Each structure stands twice: as structure tokens, then as C-alpha cells.
Amino acid sequence: MAADDRPNEKSVRHSASPPVSNSDHDSEHDHPVQARPRTVGIARSAQFDAPAFERAITDLLGACGIKTDSAHTGRTAQRVRELWQKRLLGGYDLDPAEVLGEGFADERRDMVVVRGIAVHGVCPHHLVPFRGVAHVAYIPGGRLHGFGRIARLVDAIGHRFTYQEWMTRDIADALMAHGKAAGAACVVEAEQLCLLLGEDRRGDERVVTQAFSGEFERSAQARNEFLHAISG
């Protein structure tokens, strides 16, 4: 694995034993689990309109009773537009399949875990971001992928208007559909500003979401090994 393909996040390779059969559960999955096809996040129907966005921010400041031509706010519209266009919504300009790439052929079946990937998205209900970390794992189905590629896949999926629940599922499904994984898992722990800013909140709430596909969905042993690997 090339050094520049490895992010700064803690990466763990964890050997997974063959999944233990559970007749009560496996009988419901006699056929391979297919990735759930749907749009990643909330679909965008047009390209980002930078001039219109800056006008909207100027109008927003005016509606709040704030002068827009002061030393403090003269470039606010531009700064906010750059933040939203490049960072908060930058995932719309990235194709998850292209970001992940094809990887390279390898017959190993050992679980690969990348934990602590910084992640953020934008709640479409209140237009405020949520932020946290994603722990991602896959069991190779004939191909291995660079660690940095996996981190960038999380960015491509998360930097959109989306919900934490959707993001978690979309990451796991992308590894199945684009990464040809035999199994994929994702856990996201995040602070939701729309929750933290609500009335009578202590300000320390966290939301944890989980998604499992393929062998992780069929095997309790695989899920437990993944959860143990990220528990440290």
C-alpha cells in the first residue's frame, strides 16, 4: 500500500475467522446480499450557483438586521460561500466510485478496519452541520483498497445534504457496490448541532449509527470482531 494512500487516522488490520453459521439467521440470507441502490444523500438538481449563494447570504445578514458593508461583514458572503461550496457540500463534486478506485486484485480475506475518520455532513432540516468520526471496515472480496481511498470515500459521501443514518448506510453500501467487498461495516459517532442547540440540552449528546452489509450482516462473529477492533 503506497504511503500517500494512508491517512493519518488509526488503521487496523484484523484477521477475521470464517463466519460462524447461525441457522436461525442465515436461512434468511441464502443469496448474497446486494447493495441497496439509491442516490447518495439528498440529490442535487442543479449545479452550485456561487453568485446566487453570496446574494442569499447578504440578504440573510440584512434580514438579521446586520450591516453587510462593515469591516466585519464585508467579505462574509464570500467566506461563507467558499466554506459551503468547497467543504460542507464538496462531496457533490466527487463520484464515490471514482474516489474509491478499483484497488488491486488480492485473494486475502482478512478484515480491514480504518477507524477515527473525521466526517461531517449538513442536516437538511436546520441547515447546520454535524461532525464526528466514522469507523469503517470491509472484508475483501478479491480486491484491496488504499486506506486514504477509504477516507476520501467517506468525504465524498458525507460532504452533502444528508442524514447521519443515510451516510452510515451509504458508506457500507459503496464498499459493497464499488469496492467489490464480501462484507462492509460502518459506525458513525457524531455531534448533531440541531440537537445540541435545542432547548433544555446539556450540550454533550452524541448520536451513534451503524450499518452492516454482506458477511457483516450475516455473521454475528464478524460484527463482534469489528466492534471489538474499534472499541479501543
Short mmCIF file of N, CA and C in Angstrom, two decimals, residues 17 35 48 55 57 61 82-84 106 128 131 146 149 153 165 174 181 183 189 211 222 228 231:
data_model
loop_
_atom_site.label_atom_id
_atom_site.label_comp_id
_atom_site.label_asym_id
_atom_site.label_seq_id
_atom_site.Cartn_x
_atom_site.Cartn_y
_atom_site.Cartn_z
N SER A 17 -11.90 -14.70 11.49
CA SER A 17 -12.13 -16.12 11.30
C SER A 17 -13.32 -16.30 10.38
N ALA A 35 -26.06 -4.63 -2.65
CA ALA A 35 -26.03 -3.25 -2.18
C ALA A 35 -27.37 -2.59 -2.49
N PHE A 48 -24.04 24.09 -8.20
CA PHE A 48 -23.92 25.14 -7.19
C PHE A 48 -23.82 26.50 -7.87
N ARG A 55 -25.46 36.25 -2.80
CA ARG A 55 -26.58 37.19 -2.65
C ARG A 55 -27.49 36.75 -1.51
N ILE A 57 -26.66 35.05 1.16
CA ILE A 57 -26.02 35.31 2.45
C ILE A 57 -26.11 36.79 2.80
N LEU A 61 -27.97 38.26 6.16
CA LEU A 61 -27.42 39.21 7.12
C LEU A 61 -28.34 40.42 7.28
N GLU A 82 -17.49 30.04 0.08
CA GLU A 82 -16.34 29.16 -0.11
C GLU A 82 -16.40 27.96 0.84
N LEU A 83 -16.81 28.21 2.09
CA LEU A 83 -16.91 27.13 3.06
C LEU A 83 -17.95 26.10 2.62
N TRP A 84 -19.11 26.57 2.21
CA TRP A 84 -20.16 25.64 1.81
C TRP A 84 -19.82 24.93 0.50
N ASP A 106 -6.38 -9.12 -5.02
CA ASP A 106 -5.72 -9.81 -3.92
C ASP A 106 -6.73 -10.78 -3.33
N VAL A 128 -27.64 23.10 9.50
CA VAL A 128 -26.46 23.18 10.35
C VAL A 128 -25.70 21.86 10.21
N ARG A 131 -20.87 16.71 12.99
CA ARG A 131 -19.48 16.28 12.82
C ARG A 131 -19.17 15.17 13.79
N GLY A 146 -6.64 1.25 -0.97
CA GLY A 146 -5.79 2.09 -0.15
C GLY A 146 -6.56 2.71 1.00
N ARG A 149 -7.89 6.06 0.23
CA ARG A 149 -9.05 5.98 -0.65
C ARG A 149 -10.33 5.81 0.15
N LEU A 153 -13.49 8.30 0.34
CA LEU A 153 -14.84 7.82 0.07
C LEU A 153 -15.81 8.36 1.12
N GLU A 165 -27.88 8.79 9.51
CA GLU A 165 -28.30 7.42 9.24
C GLU A 165 -28.03 7.04 7.78
N ALA A 174 -21.42 1.54 -0.48
CA ALA A 174 -20.43 1.90 -1.50
C ALA A 174 -19.28 0.91 -1.52
N ALA A 181 -16.55 -5.62 -2.07
CA ALA A 181 -16.28 -6.26 -0.79
C ALA A 181 -17.24 -7.42 -0.55
N GLY A 183 -18.02 -8.09 2.53
CA GLY A 183 -18.78 -7.55 3.65
C GLY A 183 -18.28 -6.16 3.96
N GLU A 189 -20.13 8.10 14.90
CA GLU A 189 -20.49 8.78 16.14
C GLU A 189 -20.33 10.27 15.91
N ALA A 211 -24.23 0.43 10.33
CA ALA A 211 -24.73 -0.24 9.14
C ALA A 211 -23.83 -1.42 8.82
N ALA A 222 -18.47 -11.80 12.82
CA ALA A 222 -17.80 -10.73 12.09
C ALA A 222 -18.13 -9.36 12.67
N HIS A 228 -15.20 -4.93 18.34
CA HIS A 228 -14.08 -5.04 19.27
C HIS A 228 -12.88 -4.26 18.75
N SER A 231 -13.31 -0.56 19.50
CA SER A 231 -13.66 -0.19 20.86
C SER A 231 -12.51 0.48 21.61
#
